[in-house]
mmCIF file of C-alpha atoms in Angstrom:
data_model
loop_
_atom_site.group_PDB
_atom_site.id
_atom_site.type_symbol
_atom_site.label_atom_id
_atom_site.label_comp_id
_atom_site.label_asym_id
_atom_site.label_seq_id
_atom_site.Cartn_x
_atom_site.Cartn_y
_atom_site.Cartn_z
ATOM 1 C CA MET L 1 0.000 0.000 0.000
ATOM 2 C CA THR L 2 2.819 2.430 0.777
ATOM 3 C CA GLU L 3 4.117 2.380 -2.798
ATOM 4 C CA THR L 4 0.681 3.115 -4.193
ATOM 5 C CA VAL L 5 0.140 5.979 -1.800
ATOM 6 C CA LEU L 6 3.550 7.457 -2.514
ATOM 7 C CA LEU L 7 3.162 7.163 -6.281
ATOM 8 C CA ASP L 8 -0.341 8.609 -6.441
ATOM 9 C CA ILE L 9 -0.074 11.336 -3.817
ATOM 10 C CA ASN L 10 -0.165 15.019 -4.725
ATOM 11 C CA PRO L 11 3.435 16.391 -4.701
ATOM 12 C CA ILE L 12 2.513 19.285 -2.401
ATOM 13 C CA LEU L 13 0.831 16.933 0.057
ATOM 14 C CA LEU L 14 3.815 14.590 -0.075
ATOM 15 C CA GLU L 15 6.152 17.477 0.728
ATOM 16 C CA ARG L 16 4.023 18.365 3.749
ATOM 17 C CA VAL L 17 4.217 14.746 4.924
ATOM 18 C CA ARG L 18 8.001 14.781 4.445
ATOM 19 C CA ARG L 19 8.312 17.975 6.518
ATOM 20 C CA ILE L 20 6.323 16.415 9.356
ATOM 21 C CA ALA L 21 8.480 13.294 9.169
ATOM 22 C CA ALA L 22 11.670 15.358 9.264
ATOM 23 C CA THR L 23 10.438 17.530 12.131
ATOM 24 C CA ARG L 24 9.518 14.548 14.267
ATOM 25 C CA GLU L 25 12.470 12.468 13.054
ATOM 26 C CA TRP L 26 10.155 9.677 11.891
ATOM 27 C CA GLY L 27 10.343 7.483 8.850
ATOM 28 C CA LEU L 28 8.014 8.298 5.966
ATOM 29 C CA GLN L 29 5.969 5.111 6.402
ATOM 30 C CA HIS L 30 5.465 5.737 10.141
ATOM 31 C CA THR L 31 4.462 9.344 9.436
ATOM 32 C CA LEU L 32 1.949 8.327 6.750
ATOM 33 C CA LEU L 33 0.357 5.742 9.035
ATOM 34 C CA TYR L 34 0.181 8.232 11.905
ATOM 35 C CA LEU L 35 -1.400 10.951 9.745
ATOM 36 C CA LEU L 36 -3.865 8.493 8.214
ATOM 37 C CA GLU L 37 -4.864 7.275 11.677
ATOM 38 C CA GLN L 38 -5.272 10.821 13.028
ATOM 39 C CA GLY L 39 -7.300 11.839 9.985
ATOM 40 C CA ILE L 40 -9.642 8.881 10.397
ATOM 41 C CA TYR L 41 -10.096 9.609 14.122
ATOM 42 C CA SER L 42 -10.830 13.228 13.322
ATOM 43 C CA CYS L 43 -13.436 12.308 10.713
ATOM 44 C CA GLU L 44 -15.074 9.755 12.986
ATOM 45 C CA ARG L 45 -15.409 12.317 15.775
ATOM 46 C CA GLY L 46 -16.834 14.835 13.331
ATOM 47 C CA LYS L 47 -14.191 17.402 14.182
ATOM 48 C CA SER L 48 -13.718 19.904 11.414
ATOM 49 C CA GLY L 49 -11.832 22.648 13.206
ATOM 50 C CA ARG L 50 -14.947 24.167 14.770
ATOM 51 C CA PHE L 51 -15.695 25.075 18.357
ATOM 52 C CA ASP L 52 -18.284 23.098 20.255
ATOM 53 C CA ASP L 53 -21.162 25.091 21.768
ATOM 54 C CA SER L 54 -19.508 25.707 25.141
ATOM 55 C CA ASP L 55 -16.274 26.926 23.504
ATOM 56 C CA ALA L 56 -18.184 29.173 21.099
ATOM 57 C CA ASP L 57 -20.216 30.635 23.983
ATOM 58 C CA ALA L 58 -17.046 31.305 26.004
ATOM 59 C CA LEU L 59 -15.404 33.017 23.035
ATOM 60 C CA GLN L 60 -18.471 35.184 22.403
ATOM 61 C CA ALA L 61 -18.561 36.180 26.091
ATOM 62 C CA ALA L 62 -14.859 37.103 26.027
ATOM 63 C CA ILE L 63 -15.306 39.215 22.889
ATOM 64 C CA ALA L 64 -18.336 40.960 24.405
ATOM 65 C CA ALA L 65 -16.362 41.696 27.582
ATOM 66 C CA LEU L 66 -13.493 43.199 25.592
ATOM 67 C CA GLU L 67 -15.881 45.300 23.515
ATOM 68 C CA GLY L 68 -17.483 46.573 26.717
ATOM 69 C CA ILE L 69 -14.309 48.100 28.133
ATOM 70 C CA PRO L 70 -15.075 51.803 28.649
ATOM 71 C CA SER L 71 -13.075 54.467 26.871
ATOM 72 C CA SER L 72 -10.822 55.579 29.680
ATOM 73 C CA PRO L 73 -7.102 56.196 30.055
ATOM 74 C CA GLY L 74 -5.104 53.054 30.343
ATOM 75 C CA PHE L 75 -6.081 49.625 29.129
ATOM 76 C CA SER L 76 -8.689 50.703 26.598
ATOM 77 C CA LEU L 77 -6.145 52.916 24.812
ATOM 78 C CA ILE L 78 -3.707 50.120 24.033
ATOM 79 C CA GLY L 79 -2.951 50.262 20.328
ATOM 80 C CA LYS L 80 -4.926 53.483 19.861
ATOM 81 C CA VAL L 81 -2.477 56.101 21.140
ATOM 82 C CA GLU L 82 0.084 57.765 18.912
ATOM 83 C CA ALA L 83 3.730 57.188 19.744
ATOM 84 C CA PRO L 84 5.288 59.972 21.820
ATOM 85 C CA ALA L 85 7.634 62.427 20.148
ATOM 86 C CA GLN L 86 11.258 61.384 20.200
ATOM 87 C CA VAL L 87 12.927 62.629 23.362
ATOM 88 C CA VAL L 88 16.408 64.097 22.986
ATOM 89 C CA PRO L 89 18.530 63.484 26.102
ATOM 90 C CA GLU L 90 20.046 66.521 27.748
ATOM 91 C CA LYS L 91 23.817 66.836 28.014
ATOM 92 C CA LEU L 92 25.315 66.606 31.467
ATOM 93 C CA PRO L 93 26.282 69.965 32.983
ATOM 94 C CA GLY L 94 29.960 70.657 32.453
ATOM 95 C CA TYR L 95 30.398 67.851 29.885
ATOM 96 C CA ASP L 96 31.455 69.128 26.466
ATOM 97 C CA GLY L 97 32.605 65.817 24.997
ATOM 98 C CA PRO L 98 30.947 63.770 22.290
ATOM 99 C CA GLU L 99 27.445 62.482 22.884
ATOM 100 C CA PHE L 100 28.740 58.902 22.869
ATOM 101 C CA PRO L 101 32.338 58.493 24.035
ATOM 102 C CA ASP L 102 34.700 56.391 21.957
ATOM 103 C CA PHE L 103 35.327 53.001 23.482
ATOM 104 C CA PRO L 104 38.789 51.403 23.285
ATOM 105 C CA GLU L 105 39.282 48.555 20.831
ATOM 106 C CA ILE L 106 38.911 45.160 22.448
ATOM 107 C CA PRO L 107 41.618 42.723 21.324
ATOM 108 C CA LYS L 108 40.244 39.743 19.427
ATOM 109 C CA GLY L 109 41.280 36.231 20.213
#
């Protein structure tokens, strides 16, 4: 069966399988069997990447809570406030040297 699957598989899908095998340091045959098994389990359980009702309700409640945050200074302004103007540091009194002193060369090796 492995030869048939490998000969007839879409090249893009095969590359994805190879990446999974390489990431997990598995052989190609082991990876194919694992992915086939997981796919069958997923189909049998009817999972299609959707939330069940309790998860969907919890997500909706969280979104509603975030949308209900009043417009006040602080948390509700995250991501909405313009960046402050660039601050230029003041020079130290009595220091007329360069803004950044030269550092000595560090010997290599």
